[in-house]
C-alpha cells in the first residue's frame, strides 16, 4: 500500500462513512515546515483557530513508512464548537474540522474530506448552510495553501 493510499484511508476512517472520491487534496512545492506554517496562517486568516496539531509520523515510522513529516491540523471557530454540539451532539464526531498534511518527496500535500458531504447525514436546513460554508472555507484554505 502506498503512503498516499494509506493516508487517504486514514482520513476516510476518521470521517467514516464518507466516500474516498470526495477527498479534497492539493499539493505545494514548499518544504514541509514552511507549508505547515502556511497552512496554519491560512486557517487563521479564514477566521478559524487551530485547536490542535497531532503528530502521526511516530506511528508511521514505527510501522515502516519513511516519513517524519505528517500531521493532522484540527481547527474550528470557537463559537461553533460551543454552539453546534449543544444543538446537535452527533456533530462531535466531525468537529473540529481537520486537514492532513504530509511531505512527499520535495513537496507537501494537504487533504481532507468534503464538509458538504455531511448534508447527506443530517436532515436540517440550517446545518446544510453550515456545511456549505465549511466547504467553501476549506476549499478556499486549500486553494490559498497551494497557491503559495
C-alpha positions as semicolon CSV with decimal commas, in nm:
position;residue;x (nm);y (nm);z (nm)
1;X;0,000;0,000;0,000
2;X;0,146;0,336;-0,098
3;X;0,181;0,607;0,162
4;X;-0,073;0,824;-0,020
5;X;-0,331;0,546;-0,019
6;X;-0,259;0,480;0,347
7;X;-0,311;0,848;0,432
8;X;-0,631;0,866;0,230
9;X;-0,755;0,559;0,417
10;X;-0,676;0,727;0,749
11;X;-0,880;1,034;0,652
12;X;-1,168;0,815;0,540
13;X;-1,166;0,618;0,862
14;X;-1,157;0,933;1,072
15;X;-1,452;1,076;0,881
16;X;-1,637;0,750;0,808
17;X;-1,874;0,689;0,644
18;X;-1,767;0,948;0,384
19;X;-1,660;0,829;0,040
20;X;-1,296;0,832;-0,075
21;X;-1,387;1,003;-0,402
22;X;-1,488;1,311;-0,209
23;X;-1,144;1,385;-0,074
24;X;-1,011;1,734;-0,133
25;X;-0,636;1,736;-0,193
26;X;-0,378;1,992;-0,301
27;X;-0,001;1,994;-0,341
28;X;0,253;2,269;-0,285
29;X;0,620;2,281;-0,374
30;X;0,700;2,426;-0,032
31;X;0,903;2,211;0,206
32;X;0,702;2,064;0,492
33;X;0,799;2,312;0,770
34;X;0,712;2,616;0,558
35;X;0,395;2,450;0,426
36;X;0,287;2,363;0,781
37;X;0,329;2,723;0,891
38;X;0,149;2,843;0,579
39;X;-0,146;2,611;0,640
40;X;-0,190;2,742;0,993
41;X;-0,168;3,103;0,871
42;X;-0,433;3,043;0,606
43;X;-0,661;2,865;0,853
44;X;-0,635;3,163;1,091
45;X;-0,692;3,410;0,806
46;X;-1,027;3,238;0,742
47;X;-1,140;3,308;1,100
48;X;-1,066;2,965;1,243
49;X;-0,848;2,875;1,539
50;X;-0,606;2,584;1,517
51;X;-0,716;2,378;1,816
52;X;-0,452;2,107;1,794
53;X;-0,176;1,971;1,573
54;X;-0,138;1,598;1,607
55;X;0,180;1,417;1,510
56;X;0,116;1,091;1,328
57;X;0,466;1,031;1,197
58;X;0,583;0,839;1,504
59;X;0,332;0,560;1,442
60;X;0,400;0,562;1,068
61;X;0,775;0,540;1,119
62;X;0,738;0,252;1,364
63;X;0,523;0,077;1,103
64;X;0,800;0,104;0,845
65;X;0,692;0,413;0,649
66;X;0,975;0,651;0,570
67;X;0,821;0,982;0,664
68;X;0,896;1,209;0,952
69;X;0,662;1,481;0,837
70;X;0,296;1,400;0,882
71;X;0,045;1,592;1,093
72;X;-0,328;1,638;1,136
73;X;-0,428;2,000;1,187
74;X;-0,757;2,039;1,378
75;X;-0,934;2,374;1,353
76;X;-1,267;2,538;1,429
77;X;-1,437;2,859;1,517
78;X;-1,467;2,856;1,898
79;X;-1,828;2,977;1,896
80;X;-1,924;2,692;1,663
81;X;-1,754;2,438;1,889
82;X;-1,961;2,568;2,179
83;X;-2,293;2,614;1,997
84;X;-2,327;2,328;1,749
85;X;-2,273;2,024;1,977
86;X;-2,528;2,164;2,225
87;X;-2,787;2,163;1,949
88;X;-2,666;1,854;1,761
89;X;-2,436;1,637;1,978
90;X;-2,387;1,391;1,693
91;X;-2,169;1,657;1,524
92;X;-1,897;1,597;1,783
93;X;-1,768;1,311;1,568
94;X;-1,689;1,563;1,292
95;X;-1,558;1,854;1,499
96;X;-1,321;2,020;1,493
97;X;-1,256;2,021;1,121
98;X;-0,926;1,864;1,017
99;X;-0,670;1,872;0,739
100;X;-0,399;1,609;0,697
101;X;-0,063;1,749;0,585
102;X;0,238;1,543;0,487
103;X;0,562;1,557;0,294
104;X;0,602;1,358;-0,025
105;X;0,943;1,396;-0,180
106;X;1,021;1,764;-0,228
107;X;0,657;1,875;-0,200
108;X;0,386;1,882;0,065
109;X;0,028;1,764;0,030
110;X;-0,281;1,865;0,226
111;X;-0,606;1,671;0,217
112;X;-0,938;1,647;0,390
113;X;-1,287;1,522;0,334
114;X;-1,558;1,737;0,183
115;X;-1,763;1,904;0,461
116;X;-2,060;1,932;0,223
117;X;-2,098;1,553;0,238
118;X;-2,221;1,586;0,595
119;X;-2,551;1,710;0,449
120;X;-2,625;1,352;0,350
121;X;-2,645;1,254;0,717
122;X;-2,838;1,544;0,869
123;X;-3,189;1,645;0,762
124;X;-3,158;2,003;0,882
125;X;-3,164;2,306;0,651
126;X;-2,963;2,522;0,894
127;X;-2,692;2,258;0,916
128;X;-2,680;2,230;0,537
129;X;-2,600;2,602;0,524
130;X;-2,328;2,546;0,786
131;X;-2,179;2,252;0,594
132;X;-2,177;2,450;0,270
133;X;-1,997;2,737;0,443
134;X;-1,738;2,496;0,580
135;X;-1,700;2,351;0,231
136;X;-1,634;2,696;0,081
137;X;-1,390;2,780;0,359
138;X;-1,199;2,450;0,338
139;X;-1,171;2,477;-0,039
140;X;-1,050;2,837;-0,006
141;X;-0,799;2,734;0,263
142;X;-0,662;2,457;0,043
143;X;-0,651;2,683;-0,264
144;X;-0,457;2,953;-0,078
145;X;-0,229;2,694;0,078
146;X;-0,143;2,552;-0,264
147;X;-0,108;2,891;-0,435
148;X;0,193;2,996;-0,230
